[in-house]
Every structure is written in structure tokens, then in C-alpha cells.
PDB file of C-alpha atoms in Angstrom:
ATOM      1  CA  GLU A   1      17.257 -78.442  48.353  1.00 74.00           C
ATOM      2  CA  PRO A   2      15.968 -81.278  46.046  1.00 79.00           C
ATOM      3  CA  GLU A   3      17.807 -81.996  43.076  1.00 91.00           C
ATOM      4  CA  VAL A   4      18.397 -84.289  39.978  1.00 96.00           C
ATOM      5  CA  THR A   5      21.278 -86.621  40.459  1.00 96.00           C
ATOM      6  CA  GLN A   6      22.911 -88.649  37.624  1.00 97.00           C
ATOM      7  CA  THR A   7      25.320 -91.458  37.477  1.00 96.00           C
ATOM      8  CA  PRO A   8      28.028 -92.107  36.582  1.00 96.00           C
ATOM      9  CA  SER A   9      29.731 -88.700  35.952  1.00 95.00           C
ATOM     10  CA  HIS A  10      31.775 -90.042  33.104  1.00 96.00           C
ATOM     11  CA  GLN A  11      31.358 -92.933  31.115  1.00 97.00           C
ATOM     12  CA  VAL A  12      33.933 -94.232  28.565  1.00 98.00           C
ATOM     13  CA  THR A  13      32.759 -96.884  26.345  1.00 97.00           C
ATOM     14  CA  GLN A  14      33.965 -98.781  23.159  1.00 97.00           C
ATOM     15  CA  MET A  15      32.039 -98.326  19.903  1.00 97.00           C
ATOM     16  CA  GLY A  16      29.503-100.509  19.214  1.00 97.00           C
ATOM     17  CA  GLN A  17      28.831-101.028  23.166  1.00 98.00           C
ATOM     18  CA  GLU A  18      25.545-100.441  25.123  1.00 98.00           C
ATOM     19  CA  VAL A  19      25.490 -97.992  27.702  1.00 98.00           C
ATOM     20  CA  ILE A  20      22.908 -96.980  30.295  1.00 97.00           C
ATOM     21  CA  LEU A  21      22.634 -93.649  31.817  1.00 98.00           C
ATOM     22  CA  ARG A  22      20.753 -93.229  35.024  1.00 97.00           C
ATOM     23  CA  CYS A  23      19.122 -90.548  36.638  1.00 97.00           C
ATOM     24  CA  VAL A  24      17.030 -89.867  39.960  1.00 97.00           C
ATOM     25  CA  PRO A  25      14.433 -86.798  39.234  1.00 96.00           C
ATOM     26  CA  ILE A  26      13.236 -85.010  41.601  1.00 95.00           C
ATOM     27  CA  SER A  27      10.521 -86.838  43.731  1.00 92.00           C
ATOM     28  CA  ASN A  28       7.412 -84.879  43.135  1.00 91.00           C
ATOM     29  CA  HIS A  29       7.930 -84.070  39.701  1.00 94.00           C
ATOM     30  CA  LEU A  30       5.858 -85.573  36.817  1.00 93.00           C
ATOM     31  CA  TYR A  31       7.793 -84.738  33.527  1.00 94.00           C
ATOM     32  CA  PHE A  32      11.356 -86.069  32.652  1.00 96.00           C
ATOM     33  CA  TYR A  33      13.733 -85.086  29.911  1.00 96.00           C
ATOM     34  CA  TRP A  34      17.097 -86.236  28.443  1.00 98.00           C
ATOM     35  CA  TYR A  35      19.271 -83.678  26.425  1.00 97.00           C
ATOM     36  CA  ARG A  36      22.704 -84.149  25.348  1.00 96.00           C
ATOM     37  CA  GLN A  37      25.391 -81.297  24.679  1.00 94.00           C
ATOM     38  CA  ILE A  38      27.996 -82.106  22.233  1.00 93.00           C
ATOM     39  CA  LEU A  39      31.083 -80.274  23.391  1.00 88.00           C
ATOM     40  CA  GLY A  40      30.806 -76.549  22.144  1.00 82.00           C
ATOM     41  CA  GLN A  41      27.416 -76.970  20.890  1.00 86.00           C
ATOM     42  CA  LYS A  42      24.205 -76.066  22.271  1.00 89.00           C
ATOM     43  CA  VAL A  43      22.058 -78.350  24.287  1.00 94.00           C
ATOM     44  CA  GLU A  44      19.643 -80.386  22.307  1.00 95.00           C
ATOM     45  CA  PHE A  45      16.401 -81.907  23.404  1.00 95.00           C
ATOM     46  CA  LEU A  46      16.328 -85.884  23.139  1.00 97.00           C
ATOM     47  CA  VAL A  47      13.058 -86.900  24.878  1.00 96.00           C
ATOM     48  CA  SER A  48      10.337 -86.150  27.200  1.00 95.00           C
ATOM     49  CA  PHE A  49       8.408 -88.682  29.196  1.00 95.00           C
ATOM     50  CA  TYR A  50       5.287 -88.379  31.228  1.00 93.00           C
ATOM     51  CA  ASN A  51       3.124 -90.937  32.615  1.00 91.00           C
ATOM     52  CA  ASN A  52       5.144 -93.625  31.696  1.00 92.00           C
ATOM     53  CA  GLU A  53       5.366 -92.893  28.159  1.00 93.00           C
ATOM     54  CA  ILE A  54       7.413 -90.836  25.861  1.00 95.00           C
ATOM     55  CA  SER A  55       5.683 -87.740  24.855  1.00 93.00           C
ATOM     56  CA  GLU A  56       8.109 -85.987  22.594  1.00 93.00           C
ATOM     57  CA  LYS A  57      11.158 -87.189  20.876  1.00 94.00           C
ATOM     58  CA  SER A  58      13.396 -85.278  18.600  1.00 94.00           C
ATOM     59  CA  GLU A  59      14.720 -86.710  15.458  1.00 94.00           C
ATOM     60  CA  ILE A  60      18.102 -87.454  17.417  1.00 94.00           C
ATOM     61  CA  PHE A  61      15.895 -90.042  19.461  1.00 96.00           C
ATOM     62  CA  ASP A  62      16.153 -93.036  17.046  1.00 94.00           C
ATOM     63  CA  ASP A  63      15.945 -96.366  17.453  1.00 94.00           C
ATOM     64  CA  GLN A  64      19.301 -96.479  18.866  1.00 96.00           C
ATOM     65  CA  PHE A  65      18.093 -94.800  22.171  1.00 97.00           C
ATOM     66  CA  SER A  66      15.321 -95.869  24.636  1.00 97.00           C
ATOM     67  CA  VAL A  67      13.947 -94.551  27.932  1.00 97.00           C
ATOM     68  CA  GLU A  68      12.673 -96.209  30.772  1.00 95.00           C
ATOM     69  CA  ARG A  69      11.474 -96.032  34.418  1.00 93.00           C
ATOM     70  CA  PRO A  70      11.978 -98.906  35.892  1.00 86.00           C
ATOM     71  CA  ASP A  71      10.597 -98.156  39.566  1.00 86.00           C
ATOM     72  CA  GLY A  72       9.289 -95.075  41.201  1.00 78.00           C
ATOM     73  CA  SER A  73      12.571 -93.418  41.327  1.00 87.00           C
ATOM     74  CA  ASN A  74      14.869 -94.368  38.437  1.00 93.00           C
ATOM     75  CA  PHE A  75      14.848 -92.671  35.057  1.00 96.00           C
ATOM     76  CA  THR A  76      17.170 -94.470  32.643  1.00 97.00           C
ATOM     77  CA  LEU A  77      18.569 -93.561  28.947  1.00 98.00           C
ATOM     78  CA  LYS A  78      20.071 -96.841  27.186  1.00 98.00           C
ATOM     79  CA  ILE A  79      22.114 -96.126  23.945  1.00 98.00           C
ATOM     80  CA  ARG A  80      22.659 -99.328  22.065  1.00 96.00           C
ATOM     81  CA  SER A  81      25.633 -99.818  19.934  1.00 95.00           C
ATOM     82  CA  THR A  82      27.271 -96.683  20.693  1.00 97.00           C
ATOM     83  CA  LYS A  83      29.027 -94.667  17.723  1.00 96.00           C
ATOM     84  CA  LEU A  84      31.491 -91.799  18.120  1.00 97.00           C
ATOM     85  CA  GLU A  85      29.510 -89.310  17.388  1.00 95.00           C
ATOM     86  CA  ASP A  86      27.339 -90.188  20.651  1.00 97.00           C
ATOM     87  CA  SER A  87      30.357 -88.535  22.577  1.00 97.00           C
ATOM     88  CA  ALA A  88      28.529 -85.891  24.609  1.00 97.00           C
ATOM     89  CA  MET A  89      27.201 -84.519  27.851  1.00 95.00           C
ATOM     90  CA  TYR A  90      24.176 -86.146  28.451  1.00 97.00           C
ATOM     91  CA  PHE A  91      21.467 -84.049  31.006  1.00 97.00           C
ATOM     92  CA  CYS A  92      18.507 -85.684  32.726  1.00 97.00           C
ATOM     93  CA  ALA A  93      15.839 -83.169  33.821  1.00 96.00           C
ATOM     94  CA  SER A  94      12.618 -83.053  35.188  1.00 96.00           C
ATOM     95  CA  SER A  95       9.757 -80.490  35.926  1.00 94.00           C
ATOM     96  CA  ARG A  96       6.626 -80.414  38.068  1.00 92.00           C
ATOM     97  CA  ASP A  97       4.404 -80.030  35.054  1.00 88.00           C
ATOM     98  CA  ARG A  98       5.195 -79.074  31.323  1.00 83.00           C
ATOM     99  CA  HIS A  99       5.436 -75.514  31.767  1.00 82.00           C
ATOM    100  CA  THR A 100       7.435 -75.018  34.681  1.00 87.00           C
ATOM    101  CA  GLU A 101      11.034 -74.859  34.799  1.00 91.00           C
ATOM    102  CA  ALA A 102      12.828 -78.042  34.361  1.00 93.00           C
ATOM    103  CA  PHE A 103      15.699 -78.728  36.942  1.00 95.00           C
ATOM    104  CA  PHE A 104      18.874 -80.442  35.396  1.00 95.00           C
ATOM    105  CA  GLY A 105      21.265 -82.736  36.793  1.00 95.00           C
ATOM    106  CA  GLN A 106      24.971 -82.454  36.637  1.00 94.00           C
ATOM    107  CA  GLY A 107      25.377 -84.515  33.697  1.00 95.00           C
ATOM    108  CA  THR A 108      27.139 -87.674  32.409  1.00 97.00           C
ATOM    109  CA  ARG A 109      30.066 -86.964  30.194  1.00 96.00           C
ATOM    110  CA  LEU A 110      29.772 -89.944  27.665  1.00 98.00           C
ATOM    111  CA  THR A 111      33.257 -90.797  25.656  1.00 98.00           C
ATOM    112  CA  VAL A 112      32.952 -93.211  23.154  1.00 97.00           C
ATOM    113  CA  VAL A 113      36.341 -94.692  21.872  1.00 97.00           C
TER     114      VAL A 113
ATOM    115  CA  ALA B   1       9.926 -73.418  12.957  1.00 73.00           C
ATOM    116  CA  GLN B   2      10.535 -72.884  16.563  1.00 83.00           C
ATOM    117  CA  SER B   3      13.975 -71.196  17.502  1.00 90.00           C
ATOM    118  CA  VAL B   4      15.924 -69.272  19.735  1.00 94.00           C
ATOM    119  CA  ALA B   5      18.866 -67.098  18.928  1.00 96.00           C
ATOM    120  CA  GLN B   6      21.577 -65.658  21.265  1.00 97.00           C
ATOM    121  CA  PRO B   7      23.464 -63.048  18.739  1.00 96.00           C
ATOM    122  CA  GLU B   8      26.377 -62.809  20.779  1.00 96.00           C
ATOM    123  CA  ASP B   9      28.879 -65.719  21.670  1.00 96.00           C
ATOM    124  CA  GLN B  10      30.602 -63.461  24.012  1.00 97.00           C
ATOM    125  CA  VAL B  11      29.744 -60.556  26.112  1.00 98.00           C
ATOM    126  CA  ASN B  12      32.743 -58.632  28.243  1.00 98.00           C
ATOM    127  CA  VAL B  13      31.759 -56.302  31.111  1.00 98.00           C
ATOM    128  CA  ALA B  14      33.576 -54.920  33.811  1.00 98.00           C
ATOM    129  CA  GLU B  15      32.888 -55.736  37.463  1.00 98.00           C
ATOM    130  CA  GLY B  16      29.936 -53.232  38.722  1.00 97.00           C
ATOM    131  CA  ASN B  17      28.719 -52.079  35.332  1.00 98.00           C
ATOM    132  CA  PRO B  18      25.212 -53.153  34.042  1.00 97.00           C
ATOM    133  CA  LEU B  19      25.229 -56.093  31.863  1.00 97.00           C
ATOM    134  CA  THR B  20      23.046 -57.607  29.205  1.00 98.00           C
ATOM    135  CA  VAL B  21      22.726 -60.928  27.372  1.00 98.00           C
ATOM    136  CA  LYS B  22      20.474 -60.796  24.257  1.00 98.00           C
ATOM    137  CA  CYS B  23      17.777 -63.250  23.184  1.00 98.00           C
ATOM    138  CA  THR B  24      15.447 -63.563  20.579  1.00 97.00           C
ATOM    139  CA  TYR B  25      12.917 -66.389  20.030  1.00 94.00           C
ATOM    140  CA  SER B  26      10.397 -67.667  17.148  1.00 91.00           C
ATOM    141  CA  VAL B  27       7.439 -69.728  18.835  1.00 85.00           C
ATOM    142  CA  SER B  28       3.783 -69.999  17.448  1.00 81.00           C
ATOM    143  CA  GLY B  29       1.509 -69.262  20.238  1.00 81.00           C
ATOM    144  CA  ASN B  30       2.482 -68.008  23.668  1.00 82.00           C
ATOM    145  CA  PRO B  31       5.779 -68.573  24.883  1.00 85.00           C
ATOM    146  CA  TYR B  32       7.015 -69.786  27.892  1.00 90.00           C
ATOM    147  CA  LEU B  33      10.730 -68.518  28.244  1.00 94.00           C
ATOM    148  CA  PHE B  34      13.906 -69.603  30.362  1.00 95.00           C
ATOM    149  CA  TRP B  35      17.050 -68.572  31.176  1.00 97.00           C
ATOM    150  CA  TYR B  36      19.767 -71.160  32.576  1.00 97.00           C
ATOM    151  CA  VAL B  37      23.586 -70.567  33.605  1.00 96.00           C
ATOM    152  CA  GLN B  38      26.201 -73.262  33.311  1.00 93.00           C
ATOM    153  CA  TYR B  39      29.411 -73.281  35.267  1.00 90.00           C
ATOM    154  CA  PRO B  40      32.279 -75.039  33.995  1.00 84.00           C
ATOM    155  CA  ASN B  41      31.681 -78.794  34.195  1.00 76.00           C
ATOM    156  CA  ARG B  42      28.185 -78.304  35.835  1.00 80.00           C
ATOM    157  CA  GLY B  43      24.658 -78.659  35.013  1.00 85.00           C
ATOM    158  CA  LEU B  44      22.151 -76.032  33.852  1.00 92.00           C
ATOM    159  CA  GLN B  45      20.763 -73.882  36.584  1.00 94.00           C
ATOM    160  CA  PHE B  46      17.553 -72.057  36.380  1.00 94.00           C
ATOM    161  CA  LEU B  47      17.523 -68.280  36.773  1.00 96.00           C
ATOM    162  CA  LEU B  48      14.438 -66.929  35.862  1.00 96.00           C
ATOM    163  CA  LYS B  49      11.396 -67.672  33.430  1.00 94.00           C
ATOM    164  CA  TYR B  50       8.449 -65.774  32.029  1.00 93.00           C
ATOM    165  CA  ILE B  51       5.011 -67.624  31.615  1.00 88.00           C
ATOM    166  CA  THR B  52       2.518 -64.721  31.721  1.00 85.00           C
ATOM    167  CA  GLY B  53       2.071 -61.412  33.721  1.00 85.00           C
ATOM    168  CA  ASP B  54       4.703 -58.748  34.383  1.00 89.00           C
ATOM    169  CA  ASN B  55       6.763 -58.285  31.589  1.00 91.00           C
ATOM    170  CA  LEU B  56       9.869 -57.879  33.819  1.00 95.00           C
ATOM    171  CA  VAL B  57      10.741 -60.848  35.737  1.00 96.00           C
ATOM    172  CA  LYS B  58      13.111 -61.016  38.420  1.00 95.00           C
ATOM    173  CA  GLY B  59      15.085 -64.252  39.290  1.00 94.00           C
ATOM    174  CA  SER B  60      18.066 -65.439  41.026  1.00 91.00           C
ATOM    175  CA  TYR B  61      21.495 -64.037  41.865  1.00 92.00           C
ATOM    176  CA  GLY B  62      19.851 -60.314  41.224  1.00 95.00           C
ATOM    177  CA  PHE B  63      19.069 -61.286  37.435  1.00 97.00           C
ATOM    178  CA  GLU B  64      16.133 -59.911  35.590  1.00 97.00           C
ATOM    179  CA  ALA B  65      14.955 -60.144  32.024  1.00 97.00           C
ATOM    180  CA  GLU B  66      12.435 -58.350  30.126  1.00 95.00           C
ATOM    181  CA  PHE B  67       9.876 -59.936  27.828  1.00 95.00           C
ATOM    182  CA  ASN B  68       9.228 -57.882  24.386  1.00 95.00           C
ATOM    183  CA  LYS B  69       6.413 -59.345  22.683  1.00 92.00           C
ATOM    184  CA  SER B  70       6.470 -57.131  19.613  1.00 93.00           C
ATOM    185  CA  GLN B  71      10.302 -57.358  19.447  1.00 95.00           C
ATOM    186  CA  THR B  72       9.927 -61.155  20.328  1.00 94.00           C
ATOM    187  CA  SER B  73      12.930 -60.655  23.029  1.00 96.00           C
ATOM    188  CA  PHE B  74      13.496 -61.689  26.520  1.00 97.00           C
ATOM    189  CA  HIS B  75      17.067 -60.026  27.302  1.00 98.00           C
ATOM    190  CA  LEU B  76      18.856 -61.165  30.501  1.00 98.00           C
ATOM    191  CA  LYS B  77      19.968 -57.958  32.766  1.00 98.00           C
ATOM    192  CA  LYS B  78      21.766 -57.121  35.815  1.00 98.00           C
ATOM    193  CA  PRO B  79      22.456 -53.913  37.215  1.00 97.00           C
ATOM    194  CA  SER B  80      25.749 -54.674  38.709  1.00 97.00           C
ATOM    195  CA  ALA B  81      28.005 -57.511  37.252  1.00 97.00           C
ATOM    196  CA  LEU B  82      30.036 -59.625  39.321  1.00 97.00           C
ATOM    197  CA  VAL B  83      33.117 -61.954  38.379  1.00 96.00           C
ATOM    198  CA  SER B  84      30.998 -64.600  39.904  1.00 95.00           C
ATOM    199  CA  ASP B  85      28.855 -64.030  37.046  1.00 96.00           C
ATOM    200  CA  SER B  86      31.308 -65.338  34.500  1.00 97.00           C
ATOM    201  CA  ALA B  87      29.608 -68.225  33.120  1.00 96.00           C
ATOM    202  CA  LEU B  88      27.917 -69.562  29.937  1.00 95.00           C
ATOM    203  CA  TYR B  89      24.343 -68.624  29.778  1.00 97.00           C
ATOM    204  CA  PHE B  90      21.489 -70.038  27.575  1.00 97.00           C
ATOM    205  CA  CYS B  91      18.059 -68.657  26.626  1.00 97.00           C
ATOM    206  CA  ALA B  92      15.261 -71.482  26.295  1.00 95.00           C
ATOM    207  CA  VAL B  93      11.733 -71.400  25.000  1.00 93.00           C
ATOM    208  CA  GLY B  94       9.075 -73.834  25.798  1.00 87.00           C
ATOM    209  CA  PRO B  95       6.754 -74.090  22.849  1.00 68.00           C
ATOM    210  CA  SER B  96       2.952 -74.358  23.657  1.00 60.00           C
ATOM    211  CA  SER B  97       3.099 -78.213  23.354  1.00 67.00           C
ATOM    212  CA  ASN B  98       2.084 -80.732  25.723  1.00 68.00           C
ATOM    213  CA  THR B  99       5.383 -82.416  26.427  1.00 80.00           C
ATOM    214  CA  GLY B 100       7.688 -79.548  28.542  1.00 87.00           C
ATOM    215  CA  LYS B 101      10.418 -79.663  25.603  1.00 90.00           C
ATOM    216  CA  LEU B 102      12.739 -76.706  25.838  1.00 92.00           C
ATOM    217  CA  ILE B 103      14.594 -75.426  22.713  1.00 93.00           C
ATOM    218  CA  PHE B 104      17.645 -73.710  23.558  1.00 95.00           C
ATOM    219  CA  GLY B 105      19.745 -71.150  21.904  1.00 96.00           C
ATOM    220  CA  GLN B 106      23.323 -71.280  21.192  1.00 95.00           C
ATOM    221  CA  GLY B 107      24.844 -69.736  24.472  1.00 96.00           C
ATOM    222  CA  THR B 108      26.281 -66.697  25.254  1.00 97.00           C
ATOM    223  CA  THR B 109      29.523 -67.082  27.413  1.00 96.00           C
ATOM    224  CA  LEU B 110      29.796 -63.784  29.745  1.00 97.00           C
ATOM    225  CA  GLN B 111      33.178 -62.296  30.964  1.00 97.00           C
ATOM    226  CA  VAL B 112      33.096 -60.127  33.756  1.00 97.00           C
ATOM    227  CA  LYS B 113      36.712 -58.536  34.399  1.00 96.00           C
ATOM    228  CA  PRO B 114      37.586 -57.043  37.577  1.00 95.00           C
TER     229      PRO B 114
END
């Protein structure tokens, strides 16, 4: 069964450093997303991406964040100058279209120290 | 504002008994409703969805959910709970925007005791 894969599973970084979280969405999906889940809290939408551009972003997704689909398979989330409060589980997801179910990856646990 | 509420932080049920995990939503237009399950240290797994049609939706692992438009609810149910159903359950709504974004409830921990 096709699945969304994310790497790395765990990333520890120093405050102020840049991190890139990587995702390989399901191959025939057209919509891509990033969500985050701070420990013990609910899952929060960050950004949706379609047709090689951002289609919607949340208030959380400020200039510190960027997304890219550098080739036909990868979808990345870059966080510049990480802060302690960026520590969270980051989930990538993809869906065939905007109203079908999204499939989520296993997540990348980001720890900023 | 669009939102999802799961009024119970935790639901406890004995194995073999029916279970219900509650969800209410607030969204403009026709909602797209989903249930996801999260096991410890895992991602979110899709359980079922309501887009249109029959108000009773059947999904994976014997779960079902009933869409009630007048009560703006989408409760998750299962006739006979298993210990292995113990997990964190999230209700989510997709607003009728063009982006596929999901708004999640805060999650309900289901504990099924043998």
C-alpha cells in the first residue's frame, strides 16, 4: 500500500540553526500539506501546496518557514533560524484532491535545544 | 470561524462494549468530515470520511460515524470495542475552501479495558 514517508524521524538542532524536513508524498497525489503537533496539543495546519505553489498557509507559517517541491517526488519544509517553540512533531500529508482523505507520514520529531 | 470540538479528553470502555467518541463542528457551507486515529509515536491513520450521501459512514476496523446536520455532529462509533482500539482519535473538518486544509479537534484518548 502506498504511503507517505518522512525523513528524518527525529532531528535535534540548536536554536538559530536551519532545518529541512523531507517528505515523499504518495506518487499520484496532487495536494501536499505540512502539519505540526506540539507535545500534548492538537494537530495544527501549517501549509497546503498545489500545482507548485502555496495554496493556503496558517498564521504559524511565517517568513521563518518555506516549502519546496524540488523534484517530482520530494516535498520539503525548511525552518530558518529555529526557535525553542518550534519543537514539535511535524507531519507531511498528501491527498489525491482537495476533498479526499489526506494520508499522513509517520512524522519528524524536531527538538530545538 | 471554523472549528471542531471533541468534548471528552478521554473515553473509557470495557472490551466488547459499544463505544462512542463525540465530535461537533462549526463550518460554513457543506462540511467534509474525517476521523483519524493516532497510535503512540505514529502518524495519523485515516479511518473514515463523510463527503455527501448516506449519513451513516462505515470505515476501517469496524468503525462507523453518523453525520447529523441539525446537531452539527459527527460521532465515531463501534459496536464492540477491542483493547487494540485504545489510541488517540481525532475528528477533522475540511472547510469548503479550495486548499484541502483540515482543521482538527483536540483529540480524544480511547482506553479499552479487558
